[in-house]
mmCIF file of C-alpha atoms in Angstrom:
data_model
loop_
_atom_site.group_PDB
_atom_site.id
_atom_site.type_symbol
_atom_site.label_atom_id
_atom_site.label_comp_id
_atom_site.label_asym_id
_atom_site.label_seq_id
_atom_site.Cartn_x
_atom_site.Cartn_y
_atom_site.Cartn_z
ATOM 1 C CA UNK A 1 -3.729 13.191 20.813
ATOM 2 C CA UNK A 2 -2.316 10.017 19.768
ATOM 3 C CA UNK A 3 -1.511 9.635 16.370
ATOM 4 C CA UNK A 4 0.468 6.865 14.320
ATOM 5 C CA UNK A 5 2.149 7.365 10.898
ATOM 6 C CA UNK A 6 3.106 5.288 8.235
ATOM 7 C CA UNK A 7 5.204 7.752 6.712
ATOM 8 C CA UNK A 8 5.084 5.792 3.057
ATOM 9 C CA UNK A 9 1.896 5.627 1.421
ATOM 10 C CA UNK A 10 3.378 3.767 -1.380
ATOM 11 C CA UNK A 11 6.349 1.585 -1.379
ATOM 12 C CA UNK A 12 7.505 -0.365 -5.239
ATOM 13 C CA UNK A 13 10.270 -2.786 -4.887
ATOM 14 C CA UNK A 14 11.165 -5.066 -7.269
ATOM 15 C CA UNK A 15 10.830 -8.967 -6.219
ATOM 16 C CA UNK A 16 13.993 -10.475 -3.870
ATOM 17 C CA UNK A 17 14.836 -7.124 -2.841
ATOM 18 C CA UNK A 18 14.635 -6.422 0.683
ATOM 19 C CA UNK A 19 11.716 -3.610 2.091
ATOM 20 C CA UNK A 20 11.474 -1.851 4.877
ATOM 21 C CA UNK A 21 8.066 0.063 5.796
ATOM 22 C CA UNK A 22 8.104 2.912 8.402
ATOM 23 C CA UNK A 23 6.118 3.370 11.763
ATOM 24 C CA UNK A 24 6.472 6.391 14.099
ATOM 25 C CA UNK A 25 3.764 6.394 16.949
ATOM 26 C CA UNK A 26 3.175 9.223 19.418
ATOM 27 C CA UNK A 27 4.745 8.324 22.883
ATOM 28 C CA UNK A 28 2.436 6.956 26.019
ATOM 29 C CA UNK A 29 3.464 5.083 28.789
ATOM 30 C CA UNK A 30 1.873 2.070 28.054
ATOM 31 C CA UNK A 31 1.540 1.093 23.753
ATOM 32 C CA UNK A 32 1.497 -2.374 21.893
ATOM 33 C CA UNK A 33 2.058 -2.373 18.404
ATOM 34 C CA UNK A 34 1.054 -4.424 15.803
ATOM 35 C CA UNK A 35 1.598 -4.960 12.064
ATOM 36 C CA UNK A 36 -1.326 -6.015 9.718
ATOM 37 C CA UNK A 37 -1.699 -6.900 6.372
ATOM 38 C CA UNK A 38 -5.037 -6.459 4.166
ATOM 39 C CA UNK A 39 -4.864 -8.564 1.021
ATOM 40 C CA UNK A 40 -7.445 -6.907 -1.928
ATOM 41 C CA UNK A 41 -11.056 -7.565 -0.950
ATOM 42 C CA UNK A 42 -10.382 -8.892 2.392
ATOM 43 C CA UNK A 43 -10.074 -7.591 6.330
ATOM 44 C CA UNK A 44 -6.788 -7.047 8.028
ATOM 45 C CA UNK A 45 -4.585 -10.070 9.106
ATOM 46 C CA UNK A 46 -2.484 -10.188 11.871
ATOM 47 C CA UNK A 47 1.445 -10.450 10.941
ATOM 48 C CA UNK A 48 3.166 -9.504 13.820
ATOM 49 C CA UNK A 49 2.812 -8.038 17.557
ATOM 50 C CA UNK A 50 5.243 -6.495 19.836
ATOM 51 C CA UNK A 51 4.102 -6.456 23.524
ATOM 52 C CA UNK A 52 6.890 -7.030 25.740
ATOM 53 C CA UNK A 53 10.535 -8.496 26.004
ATOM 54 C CA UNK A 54 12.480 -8.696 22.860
ATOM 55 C CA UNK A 55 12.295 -5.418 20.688
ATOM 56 C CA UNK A 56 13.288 -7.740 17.879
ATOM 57 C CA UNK A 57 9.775 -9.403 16.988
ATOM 58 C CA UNK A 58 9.402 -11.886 14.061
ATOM 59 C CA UNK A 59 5.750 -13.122 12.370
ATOM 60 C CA UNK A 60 4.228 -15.019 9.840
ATOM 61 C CA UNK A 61 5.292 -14.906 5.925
ATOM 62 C CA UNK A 62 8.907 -13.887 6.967
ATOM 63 C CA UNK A 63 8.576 -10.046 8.208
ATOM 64 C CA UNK A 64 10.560 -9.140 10.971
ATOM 65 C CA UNK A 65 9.687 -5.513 12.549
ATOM 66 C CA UNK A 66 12.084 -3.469 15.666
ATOM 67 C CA UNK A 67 10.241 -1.517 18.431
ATOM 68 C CA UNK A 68 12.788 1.287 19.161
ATOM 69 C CA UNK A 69 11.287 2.869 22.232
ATOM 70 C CA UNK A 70 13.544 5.953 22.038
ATOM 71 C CA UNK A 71 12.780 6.646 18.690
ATOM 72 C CA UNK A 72 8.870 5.727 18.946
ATOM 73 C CA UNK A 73 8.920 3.677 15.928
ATOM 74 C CA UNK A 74 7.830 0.281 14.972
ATOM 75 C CA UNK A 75 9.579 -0.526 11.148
ATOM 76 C CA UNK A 76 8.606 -3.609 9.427
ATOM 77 C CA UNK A 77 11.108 -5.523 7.650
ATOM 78 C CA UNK A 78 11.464 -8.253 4.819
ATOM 79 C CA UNK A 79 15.072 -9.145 3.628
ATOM 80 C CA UNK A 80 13.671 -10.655 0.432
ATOM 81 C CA UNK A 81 9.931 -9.985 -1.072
ATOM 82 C CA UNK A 82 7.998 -12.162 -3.282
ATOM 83 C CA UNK A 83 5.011 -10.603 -5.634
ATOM 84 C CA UNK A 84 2.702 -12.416 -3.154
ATOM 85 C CA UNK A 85 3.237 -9.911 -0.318
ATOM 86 C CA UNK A 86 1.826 -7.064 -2.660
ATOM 87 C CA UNK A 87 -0.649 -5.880 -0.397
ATOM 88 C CA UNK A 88 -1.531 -3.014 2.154
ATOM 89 C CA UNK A 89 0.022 -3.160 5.149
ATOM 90 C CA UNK A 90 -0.861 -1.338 8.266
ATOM 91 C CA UNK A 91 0.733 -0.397 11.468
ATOM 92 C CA UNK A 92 -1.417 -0.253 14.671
ATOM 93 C CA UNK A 93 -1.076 1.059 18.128
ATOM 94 C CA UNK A 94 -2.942 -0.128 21.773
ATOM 95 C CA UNK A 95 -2.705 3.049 23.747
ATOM 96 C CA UNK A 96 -3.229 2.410 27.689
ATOM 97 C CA UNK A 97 -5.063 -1.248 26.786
ATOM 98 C CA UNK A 98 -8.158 0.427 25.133
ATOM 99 C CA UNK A 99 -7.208 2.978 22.694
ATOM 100 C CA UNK A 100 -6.299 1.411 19.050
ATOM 101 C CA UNK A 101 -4.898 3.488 16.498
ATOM 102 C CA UNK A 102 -3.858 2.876 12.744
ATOM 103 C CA UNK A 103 -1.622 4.335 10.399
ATOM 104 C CA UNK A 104 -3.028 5.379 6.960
ATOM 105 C CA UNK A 105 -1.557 2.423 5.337
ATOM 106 C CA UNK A 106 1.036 1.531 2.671
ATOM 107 C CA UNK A 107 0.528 -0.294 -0.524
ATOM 108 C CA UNK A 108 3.601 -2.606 -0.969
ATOM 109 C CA UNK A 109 3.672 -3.385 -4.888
ATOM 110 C CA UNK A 110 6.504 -6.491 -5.743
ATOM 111 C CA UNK A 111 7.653 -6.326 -9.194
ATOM 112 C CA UNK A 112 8.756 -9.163 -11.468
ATOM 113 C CA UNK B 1 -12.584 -21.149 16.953
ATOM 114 C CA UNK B 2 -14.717 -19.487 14.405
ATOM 115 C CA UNK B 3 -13.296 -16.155 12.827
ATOM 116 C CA UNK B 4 -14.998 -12.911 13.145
ATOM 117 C CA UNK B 5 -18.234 -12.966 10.645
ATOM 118 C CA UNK B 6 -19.700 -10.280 8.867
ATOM 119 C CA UNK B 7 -22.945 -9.872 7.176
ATOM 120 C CA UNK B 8 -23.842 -9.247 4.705
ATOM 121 C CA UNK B 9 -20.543 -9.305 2.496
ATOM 122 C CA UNK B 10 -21.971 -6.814 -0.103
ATOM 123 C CA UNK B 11 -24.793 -4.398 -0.260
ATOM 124 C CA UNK B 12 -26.126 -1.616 -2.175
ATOM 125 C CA UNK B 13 -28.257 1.200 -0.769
ATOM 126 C CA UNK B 14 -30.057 4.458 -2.301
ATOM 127 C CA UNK B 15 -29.237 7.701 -0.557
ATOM 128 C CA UNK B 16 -31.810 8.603 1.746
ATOM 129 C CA UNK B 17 -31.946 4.827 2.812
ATOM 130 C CA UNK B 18 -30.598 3.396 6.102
ATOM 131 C CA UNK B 19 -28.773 0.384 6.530
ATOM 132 C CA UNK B 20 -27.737 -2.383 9.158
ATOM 133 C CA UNK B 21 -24.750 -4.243 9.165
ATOM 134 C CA UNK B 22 -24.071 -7.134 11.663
ATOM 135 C CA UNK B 23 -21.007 -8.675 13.078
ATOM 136 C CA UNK B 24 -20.121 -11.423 15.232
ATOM 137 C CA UNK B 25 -17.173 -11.485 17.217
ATOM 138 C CA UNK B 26 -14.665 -14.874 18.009
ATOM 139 C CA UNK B 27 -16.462 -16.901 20.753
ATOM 140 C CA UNK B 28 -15.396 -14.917 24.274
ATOM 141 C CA UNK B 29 -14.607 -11.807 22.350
ATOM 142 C CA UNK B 30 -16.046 -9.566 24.118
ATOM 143 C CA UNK B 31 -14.983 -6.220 23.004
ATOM 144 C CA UNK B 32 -15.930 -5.281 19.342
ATOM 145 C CA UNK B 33 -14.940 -2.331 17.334
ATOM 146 C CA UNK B 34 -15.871 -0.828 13.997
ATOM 147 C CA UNK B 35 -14.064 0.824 11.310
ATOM 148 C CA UNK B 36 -14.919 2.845 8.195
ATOM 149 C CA UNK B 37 -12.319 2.255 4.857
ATOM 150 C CA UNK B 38 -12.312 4.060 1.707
ATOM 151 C CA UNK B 39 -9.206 4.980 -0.644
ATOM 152 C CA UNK B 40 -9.140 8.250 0.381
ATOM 153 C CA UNK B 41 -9.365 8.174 4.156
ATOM 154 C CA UNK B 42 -7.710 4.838 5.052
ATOM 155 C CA UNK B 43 -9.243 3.244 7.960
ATOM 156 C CA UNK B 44 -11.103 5.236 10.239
ATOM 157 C CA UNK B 45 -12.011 4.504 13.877
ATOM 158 C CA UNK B 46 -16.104 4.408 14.368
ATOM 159 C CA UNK B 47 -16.798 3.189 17.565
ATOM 160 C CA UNK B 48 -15.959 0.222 19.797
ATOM 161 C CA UNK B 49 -18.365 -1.941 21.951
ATOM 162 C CA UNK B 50 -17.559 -3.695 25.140
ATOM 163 C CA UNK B 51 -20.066 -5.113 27.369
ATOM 164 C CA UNK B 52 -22.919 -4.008 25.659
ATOM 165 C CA UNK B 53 -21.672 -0.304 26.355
ATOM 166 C CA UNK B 54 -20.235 1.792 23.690
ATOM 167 C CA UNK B 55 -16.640 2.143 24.855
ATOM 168 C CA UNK B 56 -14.666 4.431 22.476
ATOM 169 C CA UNK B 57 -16.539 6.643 19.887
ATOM 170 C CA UNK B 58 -14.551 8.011 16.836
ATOM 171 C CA UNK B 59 -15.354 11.379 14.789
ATOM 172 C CA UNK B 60 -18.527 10.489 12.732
ATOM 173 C CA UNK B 61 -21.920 12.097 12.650
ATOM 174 C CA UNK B 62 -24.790 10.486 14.744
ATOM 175 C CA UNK B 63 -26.471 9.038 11.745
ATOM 176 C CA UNK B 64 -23.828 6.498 12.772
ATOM 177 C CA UNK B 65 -25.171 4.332 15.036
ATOM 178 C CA UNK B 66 -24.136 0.632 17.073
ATOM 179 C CA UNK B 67 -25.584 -1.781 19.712
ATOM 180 C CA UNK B 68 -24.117 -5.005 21.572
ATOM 181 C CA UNK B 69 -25.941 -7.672 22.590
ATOM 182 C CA UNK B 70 -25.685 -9.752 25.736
ATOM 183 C CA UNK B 71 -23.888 -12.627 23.270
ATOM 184 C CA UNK B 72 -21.429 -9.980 21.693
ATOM 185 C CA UNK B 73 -23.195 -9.688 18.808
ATOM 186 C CA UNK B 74 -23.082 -6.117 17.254
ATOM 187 C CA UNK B 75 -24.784 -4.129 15.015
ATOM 188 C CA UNK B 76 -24.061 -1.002 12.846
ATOM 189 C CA UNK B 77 -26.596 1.116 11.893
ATOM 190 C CA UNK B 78 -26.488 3.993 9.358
ATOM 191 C CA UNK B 79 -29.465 6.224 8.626
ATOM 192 C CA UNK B 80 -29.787 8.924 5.661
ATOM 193 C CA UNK B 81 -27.570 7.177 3.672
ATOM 194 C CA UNK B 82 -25.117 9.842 1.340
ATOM 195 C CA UNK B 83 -22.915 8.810 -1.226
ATOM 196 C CA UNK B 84 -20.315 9.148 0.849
ATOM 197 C CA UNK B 85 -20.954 6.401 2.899
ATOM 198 C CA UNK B 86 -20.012 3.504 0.227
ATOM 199 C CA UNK B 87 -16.775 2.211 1.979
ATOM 200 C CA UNK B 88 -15.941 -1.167 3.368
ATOM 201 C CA UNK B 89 -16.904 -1.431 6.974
ATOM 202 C CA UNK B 90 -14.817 -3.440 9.278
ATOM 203 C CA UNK B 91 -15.730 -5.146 12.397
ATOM 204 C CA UNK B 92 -13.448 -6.221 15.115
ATOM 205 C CA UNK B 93 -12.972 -8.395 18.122
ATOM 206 C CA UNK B 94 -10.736 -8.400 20.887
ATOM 207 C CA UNK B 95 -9.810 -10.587 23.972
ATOM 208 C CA UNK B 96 -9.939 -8.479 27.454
ATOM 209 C CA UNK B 97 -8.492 -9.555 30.054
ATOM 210 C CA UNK B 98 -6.331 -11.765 28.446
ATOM 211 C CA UNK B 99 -2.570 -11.503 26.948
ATOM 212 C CA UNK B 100 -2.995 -11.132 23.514
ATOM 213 C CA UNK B 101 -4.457 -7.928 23.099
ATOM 214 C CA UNK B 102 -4.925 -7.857 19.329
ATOM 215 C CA UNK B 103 -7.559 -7.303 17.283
ATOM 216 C CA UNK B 104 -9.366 -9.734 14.975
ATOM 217 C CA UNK B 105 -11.158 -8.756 11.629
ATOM 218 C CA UNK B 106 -13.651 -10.041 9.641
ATOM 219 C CA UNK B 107 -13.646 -10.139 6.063
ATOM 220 C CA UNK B 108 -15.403 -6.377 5.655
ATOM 221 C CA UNK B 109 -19.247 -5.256 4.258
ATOM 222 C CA UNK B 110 -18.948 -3.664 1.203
ATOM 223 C CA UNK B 111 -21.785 -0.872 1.071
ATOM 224 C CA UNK B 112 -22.539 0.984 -2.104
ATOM 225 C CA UNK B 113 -24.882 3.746 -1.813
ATOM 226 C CA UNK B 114 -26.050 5.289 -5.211
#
């Protein structure tokens, strides 16, 4: 079955400091993966989508995230956080164009 | 374009009651999923609408219920509510056919069943 996994359920960092949050996604032939971001009392915003091309793919709010195809993972990256990105983020999957999976999430928390 | 809407935004139910939740999608959306999210569970996959044909089902009993209209419109419908069921419920639309392939959420219904 496919499965993705966010293998962090919590991440702290303290503010400036660079993050990185981990996706591993089960292999298919055909996946597009996404990174979302679910601020408290709200629905999931888009922040990022690789589809094709580049596996370096860069999106709103300065995140950065690699597809390594090898590896099946899709790691999101910030080279300096502010408290403002405390927030869930989520890592999605689009197996064979119909098939959308999420991770179980990861609560980014920014310290001062 | 207008954003995915969801209503109501907040709603409390007594167990035993059944409730219907409505969502409509981005203008020429026409594929619309659902999704269940509590702490404990995360986000979990209910079903997914394209067409006015249920397209994907996740792993949820059948008092869990959805329709499509012919404008994309969809509803959620859960009878007997349990306690259990108080999550925030996510709808979703998609673009088919098109490049973009991602999903777009609306802001969530927040059911509490007591």
């Amino acid at each position: 079955a496919q499965s993705v996994t966010q293998l962090d359920s919590q991440v702290p960092v303290f503010e400036e400091a660079p993050v990185e949050l981990r996706c591993n996604y089960s292999s298919s032939v055909s996946v597009y993966l996404f990174w979302y971001v679910q601020y408290p009392n709200q629905g999931l915003q888009l922040l990022l989508k690789y589809l094709s091309g580049s596996t370096l793919v860069k999106g709103i709010n300065g995140f950065e995230a690699e597809f390594n195809k090898s590896q099946t993972s899709f790691h999101l990256r910030k080279p300096s956080v502010h408290i403002s990105d405390t927030a869930e983020y989520f890592c999605a999957v689009l197996y064979n164009n119909n098939d959308m999976r999420f991770g179980a999430g990861t609560r980014l928390t920014v310290k001062p | 374009k207008a954003g995915v809407t969801q209503t109501p935004r907040y709603l409390i139910k007594t167990r035993g009651q059944q409730v219907t939740l409505s969502c409509s999608p981005i203008s020429g959306h026409r594929s619309v999923s659902w999704y269940q999210q509590t702490p404990g569970q995360g986000l979990q996959f209910l079903f997914e609408y394209f067409s006015e044909t249920q397209r994907n089902k996740g792993n949820f009993p059948g008092r869990f219920s959805g329709r499509q209209f012919s404008n994309s419109r969809s509803e959620m419908n859960v009878s007997t509510l349990e306690l259990g069921d108080s999550a925030l419920y996510l709808c979703a639309s998609r673009e088919t056919g098109g490049s973009s392939y991602e999903q777009y959420f609306g802001p969530g219904t927040r059911l509490t069943v007591t």
